[in-house]
PDB file of N, CA, C and O in Angstrom:
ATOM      1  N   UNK D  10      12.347  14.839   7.781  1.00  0.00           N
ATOM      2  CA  UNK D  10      11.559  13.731   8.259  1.00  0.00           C
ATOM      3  C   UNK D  10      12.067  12.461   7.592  1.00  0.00           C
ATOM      4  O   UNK D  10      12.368  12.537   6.401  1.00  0.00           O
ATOM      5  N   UNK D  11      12.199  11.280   8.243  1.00  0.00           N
ATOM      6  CA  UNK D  11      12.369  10.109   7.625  1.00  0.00           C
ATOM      7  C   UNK D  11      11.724   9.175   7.579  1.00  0.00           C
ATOM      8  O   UNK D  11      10.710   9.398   8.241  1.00  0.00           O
ATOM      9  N   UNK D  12      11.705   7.913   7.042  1.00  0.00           N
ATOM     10  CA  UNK D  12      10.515   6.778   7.183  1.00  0.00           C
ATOM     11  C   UNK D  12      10.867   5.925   7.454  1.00  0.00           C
ATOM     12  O   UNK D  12      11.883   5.669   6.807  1.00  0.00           O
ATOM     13  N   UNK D  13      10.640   5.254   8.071  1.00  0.00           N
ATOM     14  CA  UNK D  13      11.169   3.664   8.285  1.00  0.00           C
ATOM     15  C   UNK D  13      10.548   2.780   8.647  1.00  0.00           C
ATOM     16  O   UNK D  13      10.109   2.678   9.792  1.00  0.00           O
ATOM     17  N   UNK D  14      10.372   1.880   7.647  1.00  0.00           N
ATOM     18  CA  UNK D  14       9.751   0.380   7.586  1.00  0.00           C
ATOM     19  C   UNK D  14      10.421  -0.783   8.205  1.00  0.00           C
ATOM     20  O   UNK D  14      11.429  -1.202   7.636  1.00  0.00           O
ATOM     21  N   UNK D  15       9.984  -1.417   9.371  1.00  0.00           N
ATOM     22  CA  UNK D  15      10.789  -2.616   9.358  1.00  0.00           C
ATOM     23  C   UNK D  15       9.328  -3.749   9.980  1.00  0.00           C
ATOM     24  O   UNK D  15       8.123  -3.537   9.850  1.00  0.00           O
ATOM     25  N   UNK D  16       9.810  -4.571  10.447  1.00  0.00           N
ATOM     26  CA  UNK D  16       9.489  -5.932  10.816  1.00  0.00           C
ATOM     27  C   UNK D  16       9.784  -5.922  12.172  1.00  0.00           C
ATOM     28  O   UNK D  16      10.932  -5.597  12.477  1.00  0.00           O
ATOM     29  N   UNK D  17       9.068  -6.182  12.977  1.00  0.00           N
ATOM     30  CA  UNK D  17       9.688  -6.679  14.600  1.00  0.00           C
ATOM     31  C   UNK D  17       8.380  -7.803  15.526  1.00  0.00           C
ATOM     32  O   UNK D  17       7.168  -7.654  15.375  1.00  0.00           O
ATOM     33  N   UNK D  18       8.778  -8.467  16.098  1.00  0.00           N
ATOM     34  CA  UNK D  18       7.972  -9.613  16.676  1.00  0.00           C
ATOM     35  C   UNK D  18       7.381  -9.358  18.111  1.00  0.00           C
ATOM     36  O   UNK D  18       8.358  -9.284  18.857  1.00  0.00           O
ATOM     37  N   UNK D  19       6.643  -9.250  18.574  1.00  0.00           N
ATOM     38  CA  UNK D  19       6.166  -8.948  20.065  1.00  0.00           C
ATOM     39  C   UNK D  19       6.591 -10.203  21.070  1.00  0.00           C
ATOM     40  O   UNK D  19       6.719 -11.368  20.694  1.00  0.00           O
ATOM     41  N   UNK D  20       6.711  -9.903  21.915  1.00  0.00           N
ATOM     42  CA  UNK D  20       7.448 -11.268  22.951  1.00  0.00           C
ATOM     43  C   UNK D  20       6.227 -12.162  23.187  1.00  0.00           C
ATOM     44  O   UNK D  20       5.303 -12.150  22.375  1.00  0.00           O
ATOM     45  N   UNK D  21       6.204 -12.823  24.118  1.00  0.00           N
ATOM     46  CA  UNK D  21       5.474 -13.566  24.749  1.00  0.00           C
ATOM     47  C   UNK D  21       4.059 -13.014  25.402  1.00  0.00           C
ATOM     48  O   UNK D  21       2.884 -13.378  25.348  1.00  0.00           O
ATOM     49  N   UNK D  22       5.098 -11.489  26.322  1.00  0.00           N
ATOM     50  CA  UNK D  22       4.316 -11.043  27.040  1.00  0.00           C
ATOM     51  C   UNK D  22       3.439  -9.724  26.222  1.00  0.00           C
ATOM     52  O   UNK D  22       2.903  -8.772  26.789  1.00  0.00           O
ATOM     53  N   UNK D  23       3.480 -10.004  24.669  1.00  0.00           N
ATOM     54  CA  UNK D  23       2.914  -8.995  23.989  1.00  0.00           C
ATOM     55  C   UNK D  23       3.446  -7.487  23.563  1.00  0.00           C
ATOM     56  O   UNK D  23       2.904  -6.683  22.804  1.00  0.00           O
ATOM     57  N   UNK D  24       5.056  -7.332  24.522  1.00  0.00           N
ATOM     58  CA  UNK D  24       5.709  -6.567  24.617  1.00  0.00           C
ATOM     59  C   UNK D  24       6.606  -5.797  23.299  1.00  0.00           C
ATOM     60  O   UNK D  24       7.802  -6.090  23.299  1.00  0.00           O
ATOM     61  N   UNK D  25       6.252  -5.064  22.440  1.00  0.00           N
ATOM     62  CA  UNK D  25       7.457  -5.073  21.506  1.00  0.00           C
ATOM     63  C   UNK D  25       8.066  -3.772  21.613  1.00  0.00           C
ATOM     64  O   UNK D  25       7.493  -2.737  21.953  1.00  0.00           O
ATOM     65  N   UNK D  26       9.408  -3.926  21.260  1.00  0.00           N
ATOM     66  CA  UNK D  26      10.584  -3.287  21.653  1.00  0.00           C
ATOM     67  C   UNK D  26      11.393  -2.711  20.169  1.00  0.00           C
ATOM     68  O   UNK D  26      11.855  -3.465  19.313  1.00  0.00           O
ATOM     69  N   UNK D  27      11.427  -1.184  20.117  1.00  0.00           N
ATOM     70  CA  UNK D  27      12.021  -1.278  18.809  1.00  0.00           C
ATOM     71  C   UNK D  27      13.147  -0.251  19.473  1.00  0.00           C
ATOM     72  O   UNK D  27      13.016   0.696  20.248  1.00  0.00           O
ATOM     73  N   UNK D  28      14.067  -0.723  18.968  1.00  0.00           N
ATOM     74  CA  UNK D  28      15.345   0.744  19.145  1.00  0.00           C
ATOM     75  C   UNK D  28      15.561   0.764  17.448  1.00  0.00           C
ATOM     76  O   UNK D  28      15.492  -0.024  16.504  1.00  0.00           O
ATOM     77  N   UNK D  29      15.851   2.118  17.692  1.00  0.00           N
ATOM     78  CA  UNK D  29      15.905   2.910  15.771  1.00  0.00           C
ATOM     79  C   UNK D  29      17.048   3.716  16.102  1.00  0.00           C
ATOM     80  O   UNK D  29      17.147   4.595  16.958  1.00  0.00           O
ATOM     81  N   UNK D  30      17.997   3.221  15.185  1.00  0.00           N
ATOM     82  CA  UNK D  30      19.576   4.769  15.336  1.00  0.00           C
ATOM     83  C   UNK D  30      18.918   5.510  14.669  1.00  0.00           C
ATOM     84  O   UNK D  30      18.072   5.187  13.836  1.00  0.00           O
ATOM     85  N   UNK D  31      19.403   7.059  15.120  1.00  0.00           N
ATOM     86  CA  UNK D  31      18.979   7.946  14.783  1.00  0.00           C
ATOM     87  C   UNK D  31      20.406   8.455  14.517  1.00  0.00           C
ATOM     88  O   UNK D  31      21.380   7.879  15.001  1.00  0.00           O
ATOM     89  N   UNK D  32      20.535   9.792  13.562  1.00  0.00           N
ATOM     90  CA  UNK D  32      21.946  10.679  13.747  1.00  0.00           C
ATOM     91  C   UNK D  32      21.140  12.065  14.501  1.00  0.00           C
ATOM     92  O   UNK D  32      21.153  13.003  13.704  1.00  0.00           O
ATOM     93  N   UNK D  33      20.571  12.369  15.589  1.00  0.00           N
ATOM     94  CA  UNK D  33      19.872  13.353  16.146  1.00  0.00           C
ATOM     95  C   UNK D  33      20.011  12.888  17.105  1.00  0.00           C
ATOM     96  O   UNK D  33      19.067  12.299  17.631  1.00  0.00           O
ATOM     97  N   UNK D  34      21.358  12.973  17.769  1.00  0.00           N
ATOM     98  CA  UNK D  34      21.643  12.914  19.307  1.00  0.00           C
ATOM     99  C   UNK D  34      20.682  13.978  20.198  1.00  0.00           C
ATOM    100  O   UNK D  34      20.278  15.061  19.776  1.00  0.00           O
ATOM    101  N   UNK D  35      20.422  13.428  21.491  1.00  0.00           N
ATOM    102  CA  UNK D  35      20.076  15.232  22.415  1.00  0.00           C
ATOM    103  C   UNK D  35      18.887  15.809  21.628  1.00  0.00           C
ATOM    104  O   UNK D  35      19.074  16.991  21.339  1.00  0.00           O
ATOM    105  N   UNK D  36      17.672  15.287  21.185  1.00  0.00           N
ATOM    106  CA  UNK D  36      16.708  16.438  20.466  1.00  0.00           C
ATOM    107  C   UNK D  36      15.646  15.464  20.731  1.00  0.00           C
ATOM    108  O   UNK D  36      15.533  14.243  20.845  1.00  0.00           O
ATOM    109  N   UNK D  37      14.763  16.733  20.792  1.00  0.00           N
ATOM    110  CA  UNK D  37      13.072  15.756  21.146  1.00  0.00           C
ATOM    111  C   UNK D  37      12.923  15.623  19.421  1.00  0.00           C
ATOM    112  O   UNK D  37      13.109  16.286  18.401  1.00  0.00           O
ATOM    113  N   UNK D  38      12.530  14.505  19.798  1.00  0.00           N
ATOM    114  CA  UNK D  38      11.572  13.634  18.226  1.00  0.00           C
ATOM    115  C   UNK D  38      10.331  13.599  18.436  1.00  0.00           C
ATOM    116  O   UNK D  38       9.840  13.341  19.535  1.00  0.00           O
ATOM    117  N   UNK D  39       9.685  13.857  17.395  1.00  0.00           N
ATOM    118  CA  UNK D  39       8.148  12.778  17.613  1.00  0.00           C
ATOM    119  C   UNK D  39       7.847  11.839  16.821  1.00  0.00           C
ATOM    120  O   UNK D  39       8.354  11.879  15.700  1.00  0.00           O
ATOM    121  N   UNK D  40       7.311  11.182  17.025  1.00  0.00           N
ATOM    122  CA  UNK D  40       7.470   9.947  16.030  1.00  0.00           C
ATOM    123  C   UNK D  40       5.845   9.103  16.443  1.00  0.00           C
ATOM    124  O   UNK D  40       5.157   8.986  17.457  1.00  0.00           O
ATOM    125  N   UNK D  41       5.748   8.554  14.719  1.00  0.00           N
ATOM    126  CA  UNK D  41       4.569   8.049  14.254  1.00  0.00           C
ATOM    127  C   UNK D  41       4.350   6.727  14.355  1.00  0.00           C
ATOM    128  O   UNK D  41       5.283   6.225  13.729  1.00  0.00           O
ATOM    129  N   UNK D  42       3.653   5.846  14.783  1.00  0.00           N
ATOM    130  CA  UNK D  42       3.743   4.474  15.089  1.00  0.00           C
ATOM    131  C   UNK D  42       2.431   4.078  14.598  1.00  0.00           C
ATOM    132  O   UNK D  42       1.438   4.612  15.091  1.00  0.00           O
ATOM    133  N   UNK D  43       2.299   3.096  13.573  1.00  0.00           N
ATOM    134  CA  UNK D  43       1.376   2.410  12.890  1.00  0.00           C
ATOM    135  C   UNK D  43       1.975   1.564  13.205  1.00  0.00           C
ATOM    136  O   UNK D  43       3.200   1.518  13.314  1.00  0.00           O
ATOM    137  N   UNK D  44       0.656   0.165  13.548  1.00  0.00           N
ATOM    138  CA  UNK D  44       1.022  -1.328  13.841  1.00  0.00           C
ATOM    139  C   UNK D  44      -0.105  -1.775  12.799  1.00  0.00           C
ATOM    140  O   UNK D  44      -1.218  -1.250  12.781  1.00  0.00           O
ATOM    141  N   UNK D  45       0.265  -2.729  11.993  1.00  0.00           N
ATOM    142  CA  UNK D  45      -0.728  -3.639  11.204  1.00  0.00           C
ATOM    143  C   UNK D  45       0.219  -5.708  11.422  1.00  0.00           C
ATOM    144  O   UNK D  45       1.337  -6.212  11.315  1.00  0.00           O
ATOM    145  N   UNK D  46      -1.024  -6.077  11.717  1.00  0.00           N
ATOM    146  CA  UNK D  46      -0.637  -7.211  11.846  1.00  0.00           C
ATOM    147  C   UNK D  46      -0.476  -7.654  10.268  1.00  0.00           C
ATOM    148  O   UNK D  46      -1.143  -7.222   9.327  1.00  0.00           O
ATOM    149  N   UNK D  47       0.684  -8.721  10.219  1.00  0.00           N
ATOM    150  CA  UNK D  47       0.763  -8.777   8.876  1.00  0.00           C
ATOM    151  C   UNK D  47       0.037 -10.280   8.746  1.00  0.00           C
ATOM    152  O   UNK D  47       0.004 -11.158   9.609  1.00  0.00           O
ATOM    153  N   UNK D  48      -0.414 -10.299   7.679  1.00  0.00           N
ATOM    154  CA  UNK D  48      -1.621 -11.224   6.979  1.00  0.00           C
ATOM    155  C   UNK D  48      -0.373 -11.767   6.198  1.00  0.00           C
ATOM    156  O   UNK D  48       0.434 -11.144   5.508  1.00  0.00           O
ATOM    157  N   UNK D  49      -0.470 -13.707   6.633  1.00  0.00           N
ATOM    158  CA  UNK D  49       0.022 -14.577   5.973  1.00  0.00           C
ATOM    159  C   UNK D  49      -1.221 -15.040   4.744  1.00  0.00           C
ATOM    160  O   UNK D  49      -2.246 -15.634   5.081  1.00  0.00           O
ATOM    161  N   UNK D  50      -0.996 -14.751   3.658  1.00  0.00           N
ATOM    162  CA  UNK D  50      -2.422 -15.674   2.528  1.00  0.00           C
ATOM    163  C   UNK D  50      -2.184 -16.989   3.122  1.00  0.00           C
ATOM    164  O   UNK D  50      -2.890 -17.568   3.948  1.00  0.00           O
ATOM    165  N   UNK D  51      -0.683 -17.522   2.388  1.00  0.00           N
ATOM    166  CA  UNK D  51      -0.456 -18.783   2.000  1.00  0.00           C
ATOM    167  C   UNK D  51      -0.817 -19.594   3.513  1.00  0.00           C
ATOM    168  O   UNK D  51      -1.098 -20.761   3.241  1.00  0.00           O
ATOM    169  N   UNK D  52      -0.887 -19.367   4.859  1.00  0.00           N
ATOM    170  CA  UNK D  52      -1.503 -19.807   5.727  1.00  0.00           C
ATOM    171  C   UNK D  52      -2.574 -20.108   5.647  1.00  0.00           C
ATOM    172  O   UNK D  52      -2.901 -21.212   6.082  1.00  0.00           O
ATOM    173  N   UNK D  53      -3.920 -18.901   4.824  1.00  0.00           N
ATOM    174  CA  UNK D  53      -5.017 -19.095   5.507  1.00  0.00           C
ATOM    175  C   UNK D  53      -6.023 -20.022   4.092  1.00  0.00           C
ATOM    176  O   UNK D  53      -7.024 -20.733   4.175  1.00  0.00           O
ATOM    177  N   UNK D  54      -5.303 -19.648   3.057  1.00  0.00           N
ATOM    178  CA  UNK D  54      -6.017 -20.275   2.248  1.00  0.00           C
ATOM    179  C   UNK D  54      -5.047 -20.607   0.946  1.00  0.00           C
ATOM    180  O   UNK D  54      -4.170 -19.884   0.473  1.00  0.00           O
ATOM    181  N   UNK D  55      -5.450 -21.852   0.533  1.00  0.00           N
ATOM    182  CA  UNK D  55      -4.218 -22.137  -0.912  1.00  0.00           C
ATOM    183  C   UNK D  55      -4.329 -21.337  -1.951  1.00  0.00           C
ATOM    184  O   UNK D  55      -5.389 -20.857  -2.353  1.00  0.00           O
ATOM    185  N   UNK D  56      -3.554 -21.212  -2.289  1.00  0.00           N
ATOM    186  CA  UNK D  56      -2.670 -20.345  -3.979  1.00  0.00           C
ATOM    187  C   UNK D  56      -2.257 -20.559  -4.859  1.00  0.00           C
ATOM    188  O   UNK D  56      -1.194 -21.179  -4.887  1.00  0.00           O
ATOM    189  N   UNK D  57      -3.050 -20.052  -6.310  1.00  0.00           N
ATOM    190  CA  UNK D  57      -2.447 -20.876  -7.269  1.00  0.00           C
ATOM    191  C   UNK D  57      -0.945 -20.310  -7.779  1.00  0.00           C
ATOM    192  O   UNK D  57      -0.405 -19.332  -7.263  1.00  0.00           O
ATOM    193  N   UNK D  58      -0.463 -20.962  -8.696  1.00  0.00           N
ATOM    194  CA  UNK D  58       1.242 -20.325  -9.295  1.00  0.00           C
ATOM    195  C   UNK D  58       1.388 -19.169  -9.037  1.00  0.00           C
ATOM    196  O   UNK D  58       2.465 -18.943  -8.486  1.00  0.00           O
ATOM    197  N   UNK D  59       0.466 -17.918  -9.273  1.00  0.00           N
ATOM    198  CA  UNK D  59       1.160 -16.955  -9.310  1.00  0.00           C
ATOM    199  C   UNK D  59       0.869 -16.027  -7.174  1.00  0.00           C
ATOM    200  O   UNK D  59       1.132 -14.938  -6.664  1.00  0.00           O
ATOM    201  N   UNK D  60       0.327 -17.131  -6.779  1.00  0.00           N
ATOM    202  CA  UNK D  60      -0.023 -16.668  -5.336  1.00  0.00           C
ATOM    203  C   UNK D  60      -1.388 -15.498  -5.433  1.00  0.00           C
ATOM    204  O   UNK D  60      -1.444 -14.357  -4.973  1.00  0.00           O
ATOM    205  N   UNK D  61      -2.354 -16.228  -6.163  1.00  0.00           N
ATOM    206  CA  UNK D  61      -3.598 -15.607  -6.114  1.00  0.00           C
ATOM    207  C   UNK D  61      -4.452 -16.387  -5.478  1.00  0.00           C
ATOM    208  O   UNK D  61      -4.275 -17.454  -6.067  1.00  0.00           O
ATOM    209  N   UNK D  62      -5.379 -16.608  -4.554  1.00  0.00           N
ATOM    210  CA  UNK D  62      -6.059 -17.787  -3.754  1.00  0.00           C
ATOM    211  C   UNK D  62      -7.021 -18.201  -4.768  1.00  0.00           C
ATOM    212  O   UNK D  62      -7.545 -17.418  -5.561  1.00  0.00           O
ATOM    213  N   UNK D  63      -7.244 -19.491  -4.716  1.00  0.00           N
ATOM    214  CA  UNK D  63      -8.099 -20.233  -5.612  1.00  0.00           C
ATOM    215  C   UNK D  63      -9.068 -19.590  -5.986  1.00  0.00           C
ATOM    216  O   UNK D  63      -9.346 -18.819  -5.067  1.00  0.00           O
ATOM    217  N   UNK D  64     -10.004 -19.411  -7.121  1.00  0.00           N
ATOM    218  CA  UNK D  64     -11.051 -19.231  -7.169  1.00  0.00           C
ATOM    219  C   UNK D  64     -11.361 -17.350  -7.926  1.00  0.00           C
ATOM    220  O   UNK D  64     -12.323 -16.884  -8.536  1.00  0.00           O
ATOM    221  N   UNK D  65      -9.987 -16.716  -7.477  1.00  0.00           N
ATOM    222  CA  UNK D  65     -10.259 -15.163  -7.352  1.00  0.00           C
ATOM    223  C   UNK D  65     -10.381 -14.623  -8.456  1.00  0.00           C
ATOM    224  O   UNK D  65     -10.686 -13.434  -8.366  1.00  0.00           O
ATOM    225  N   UNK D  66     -10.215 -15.196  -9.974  1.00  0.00           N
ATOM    226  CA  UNK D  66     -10.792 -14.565 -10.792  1.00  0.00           C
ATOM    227  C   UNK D  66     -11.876 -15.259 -10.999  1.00  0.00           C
ATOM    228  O   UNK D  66     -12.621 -14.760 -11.842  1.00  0.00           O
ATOM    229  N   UNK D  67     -12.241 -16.280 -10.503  1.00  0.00           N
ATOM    230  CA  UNK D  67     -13.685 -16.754 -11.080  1.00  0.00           C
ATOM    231  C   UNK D  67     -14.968 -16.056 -10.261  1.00  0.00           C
ATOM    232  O   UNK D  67     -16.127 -16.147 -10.666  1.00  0.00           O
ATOM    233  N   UNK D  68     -14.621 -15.427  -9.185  1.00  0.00           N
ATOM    234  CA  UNK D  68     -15.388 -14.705  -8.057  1.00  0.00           C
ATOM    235  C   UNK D  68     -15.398 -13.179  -8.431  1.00  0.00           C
ATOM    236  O   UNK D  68     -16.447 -12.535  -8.395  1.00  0.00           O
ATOM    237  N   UNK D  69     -14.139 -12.594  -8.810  1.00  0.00           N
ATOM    238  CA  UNK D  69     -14.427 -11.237  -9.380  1.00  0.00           C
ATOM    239  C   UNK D  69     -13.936 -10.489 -10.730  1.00  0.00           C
ATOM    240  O   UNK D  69     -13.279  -9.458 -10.874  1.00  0.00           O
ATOM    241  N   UNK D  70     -14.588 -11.535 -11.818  1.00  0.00           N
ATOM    242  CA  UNK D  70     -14.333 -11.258 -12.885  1.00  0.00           C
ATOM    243  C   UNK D  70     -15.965 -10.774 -13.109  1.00  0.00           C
ATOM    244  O   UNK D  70     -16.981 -11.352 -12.724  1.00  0.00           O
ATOM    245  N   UNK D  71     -15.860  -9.798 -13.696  1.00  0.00           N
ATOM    246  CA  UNK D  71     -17.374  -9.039 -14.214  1.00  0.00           C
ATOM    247  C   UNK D  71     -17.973  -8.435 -12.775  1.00  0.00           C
ATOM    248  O   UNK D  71     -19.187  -8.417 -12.573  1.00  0.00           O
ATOM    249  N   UNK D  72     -17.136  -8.006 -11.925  1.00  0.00           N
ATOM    250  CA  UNK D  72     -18.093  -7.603 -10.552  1.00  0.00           C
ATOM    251  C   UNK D  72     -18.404  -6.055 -10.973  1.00  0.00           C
ATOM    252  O   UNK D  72     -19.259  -5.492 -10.289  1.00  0.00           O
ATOM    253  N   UNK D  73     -17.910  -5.451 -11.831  1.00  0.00           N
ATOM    254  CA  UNK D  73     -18.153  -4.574 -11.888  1.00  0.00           C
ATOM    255  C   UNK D  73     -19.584  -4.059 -12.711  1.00  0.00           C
ATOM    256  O   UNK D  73     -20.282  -3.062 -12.531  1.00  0.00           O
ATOM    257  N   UNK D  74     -19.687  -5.089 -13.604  1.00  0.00           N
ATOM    258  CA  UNK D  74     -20.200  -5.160 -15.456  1.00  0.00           C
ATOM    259  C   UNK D  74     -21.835  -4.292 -14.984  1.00  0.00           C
ATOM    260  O   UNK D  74     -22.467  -3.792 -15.914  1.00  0.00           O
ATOM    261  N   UNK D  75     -22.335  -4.189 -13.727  1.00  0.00           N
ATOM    262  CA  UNK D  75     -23.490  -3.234 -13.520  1.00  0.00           C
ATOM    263  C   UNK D  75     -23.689  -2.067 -13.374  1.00  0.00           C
ATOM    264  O   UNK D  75     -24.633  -1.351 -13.706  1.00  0.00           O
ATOM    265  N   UNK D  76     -22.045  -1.724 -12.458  1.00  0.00           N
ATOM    266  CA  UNK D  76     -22.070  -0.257 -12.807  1.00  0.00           C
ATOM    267  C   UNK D  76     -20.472  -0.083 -12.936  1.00  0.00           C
ATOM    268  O   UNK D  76     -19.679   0.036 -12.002  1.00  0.00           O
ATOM    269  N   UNK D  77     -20.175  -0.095 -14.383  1.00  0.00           N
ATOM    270  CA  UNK D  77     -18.563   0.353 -14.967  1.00  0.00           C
ATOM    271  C   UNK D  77     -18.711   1.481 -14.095  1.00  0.00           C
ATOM    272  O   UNK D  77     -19.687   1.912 -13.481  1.00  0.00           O
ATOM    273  N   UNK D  78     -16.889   2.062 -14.229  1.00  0.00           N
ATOM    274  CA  UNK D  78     -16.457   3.059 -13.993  1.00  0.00           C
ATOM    275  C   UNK D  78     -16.388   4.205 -15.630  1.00  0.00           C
ATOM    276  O   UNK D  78     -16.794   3.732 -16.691  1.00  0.00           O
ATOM    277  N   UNK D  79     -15.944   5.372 -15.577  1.00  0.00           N
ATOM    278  CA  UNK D  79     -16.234   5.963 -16.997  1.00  0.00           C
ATOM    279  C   UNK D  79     -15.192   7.107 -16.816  1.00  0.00           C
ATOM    280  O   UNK D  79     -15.101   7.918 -15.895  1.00  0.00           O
ATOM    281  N   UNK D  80     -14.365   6.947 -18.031  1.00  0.00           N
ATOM    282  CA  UNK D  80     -13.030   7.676 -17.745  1.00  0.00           C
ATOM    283  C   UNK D  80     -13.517   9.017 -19.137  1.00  0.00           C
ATOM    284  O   UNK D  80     -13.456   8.914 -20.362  1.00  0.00           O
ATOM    285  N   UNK D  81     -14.030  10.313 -18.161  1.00  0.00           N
ATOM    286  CA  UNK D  81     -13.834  11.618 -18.742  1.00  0.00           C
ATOM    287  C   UNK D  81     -12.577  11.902 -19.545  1.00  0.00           C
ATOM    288  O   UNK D  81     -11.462  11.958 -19.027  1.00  0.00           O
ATOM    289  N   UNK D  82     -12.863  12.111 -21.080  1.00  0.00           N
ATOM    290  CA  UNK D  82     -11.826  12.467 -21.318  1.00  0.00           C
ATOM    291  C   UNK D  82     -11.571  14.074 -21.007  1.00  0.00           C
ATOM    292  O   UNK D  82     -12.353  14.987 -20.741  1.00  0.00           O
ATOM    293  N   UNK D  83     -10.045  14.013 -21.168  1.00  0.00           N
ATOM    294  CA  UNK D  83      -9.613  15.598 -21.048  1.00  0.00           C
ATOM    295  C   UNK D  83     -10.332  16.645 -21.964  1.00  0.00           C
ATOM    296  O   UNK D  83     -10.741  16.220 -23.045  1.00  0.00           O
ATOM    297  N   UNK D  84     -10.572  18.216 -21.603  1.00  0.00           N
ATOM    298  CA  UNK D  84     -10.739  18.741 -22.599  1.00  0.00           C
ATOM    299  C   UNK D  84     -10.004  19.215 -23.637  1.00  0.00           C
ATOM    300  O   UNK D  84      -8.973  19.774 -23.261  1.00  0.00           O
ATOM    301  N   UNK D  85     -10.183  19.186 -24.891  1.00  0.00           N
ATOM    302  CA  UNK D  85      -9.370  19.901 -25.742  1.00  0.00           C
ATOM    303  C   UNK D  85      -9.330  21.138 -25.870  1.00  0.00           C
ATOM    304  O   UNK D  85     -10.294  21.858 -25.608  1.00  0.00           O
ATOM    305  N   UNK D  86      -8.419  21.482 -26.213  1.00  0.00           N
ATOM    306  CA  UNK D  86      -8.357  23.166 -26.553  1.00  0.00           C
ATOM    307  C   UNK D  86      -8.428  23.359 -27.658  1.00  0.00           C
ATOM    308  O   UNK D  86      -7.777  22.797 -28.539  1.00  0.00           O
ATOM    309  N   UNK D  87      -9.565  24.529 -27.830  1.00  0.00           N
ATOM    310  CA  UNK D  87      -9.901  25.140 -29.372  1.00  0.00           C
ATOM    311  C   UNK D  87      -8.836  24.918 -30.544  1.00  0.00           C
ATOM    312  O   UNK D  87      -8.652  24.246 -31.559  1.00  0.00           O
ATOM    313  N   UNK D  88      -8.041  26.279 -29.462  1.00  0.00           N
ATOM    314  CA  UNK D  88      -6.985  26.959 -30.444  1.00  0.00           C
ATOM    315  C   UNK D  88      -5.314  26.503 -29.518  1.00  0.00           C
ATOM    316  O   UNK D  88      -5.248  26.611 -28.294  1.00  0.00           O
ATOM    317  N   UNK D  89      -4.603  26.214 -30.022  1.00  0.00           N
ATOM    318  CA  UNK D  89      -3.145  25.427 -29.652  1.00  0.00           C
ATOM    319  C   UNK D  89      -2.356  27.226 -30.111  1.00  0.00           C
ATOM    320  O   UNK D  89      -2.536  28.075 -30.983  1.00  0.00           O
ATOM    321  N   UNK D  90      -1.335  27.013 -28.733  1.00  0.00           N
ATOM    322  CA  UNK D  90      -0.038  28.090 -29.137  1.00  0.00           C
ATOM    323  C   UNK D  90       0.765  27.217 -30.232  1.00  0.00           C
ATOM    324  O   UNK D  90       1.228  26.081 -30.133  1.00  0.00           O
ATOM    325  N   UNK D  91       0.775  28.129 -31.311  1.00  0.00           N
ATOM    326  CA  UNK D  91       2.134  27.938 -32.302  1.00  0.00           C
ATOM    327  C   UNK D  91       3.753  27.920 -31.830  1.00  0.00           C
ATOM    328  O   UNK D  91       4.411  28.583 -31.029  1.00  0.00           O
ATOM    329  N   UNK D  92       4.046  26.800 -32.762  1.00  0.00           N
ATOM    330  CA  UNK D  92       5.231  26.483 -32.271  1.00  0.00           C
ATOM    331  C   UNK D  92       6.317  27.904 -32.378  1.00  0.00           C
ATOM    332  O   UNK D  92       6.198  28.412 -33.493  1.00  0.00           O
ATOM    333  N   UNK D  93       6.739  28.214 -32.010  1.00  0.00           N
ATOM    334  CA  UNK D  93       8.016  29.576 -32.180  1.00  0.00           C
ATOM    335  C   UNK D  93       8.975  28.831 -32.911  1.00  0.00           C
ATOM    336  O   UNK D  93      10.032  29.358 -33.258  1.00  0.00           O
TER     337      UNK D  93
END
């Protein structure tokens, strides 16, 4: 199986067109097609230096602080195998 990521633009008429080389001449394929429109930030809202939109740590800093998350530690073992 292979993966392949690319980029392609729909026409006018909404139409998009992908040809993919394959080395599998002559063989049925099936193949997986996810479409996500890609989200421009810097379009929809300004960014500071590091391209975080204004405001975003002042909006979700402490969102959590009512109900933390709580990291189980592992269990230990009694008794450990000796080294040989």
């Amino acid at each position: 199986m292979q993966t392949f990521t690319l980029k392609a633009r729909a026409d006018k008429d909404g139409v998009l067109r992908l040809e993919i080389p394959t080395n599998q001449a002559d063989q049925e394929l099936e193949i997986v097609l996810v479409m996500q429109t890609i989200h421009d930030a810097t379009a929809d809202e300004p960014v500071d230096v590091m391209g975080y939109p204004i405001g975003y740590f002042d909006e979700t800093y402490g969102s959590m602080a009512d109900d933390p998350m709580e990291r189980n530690q592992p269990p230990h073992p009694d008794v450990r195998d000796e080294i040989e």
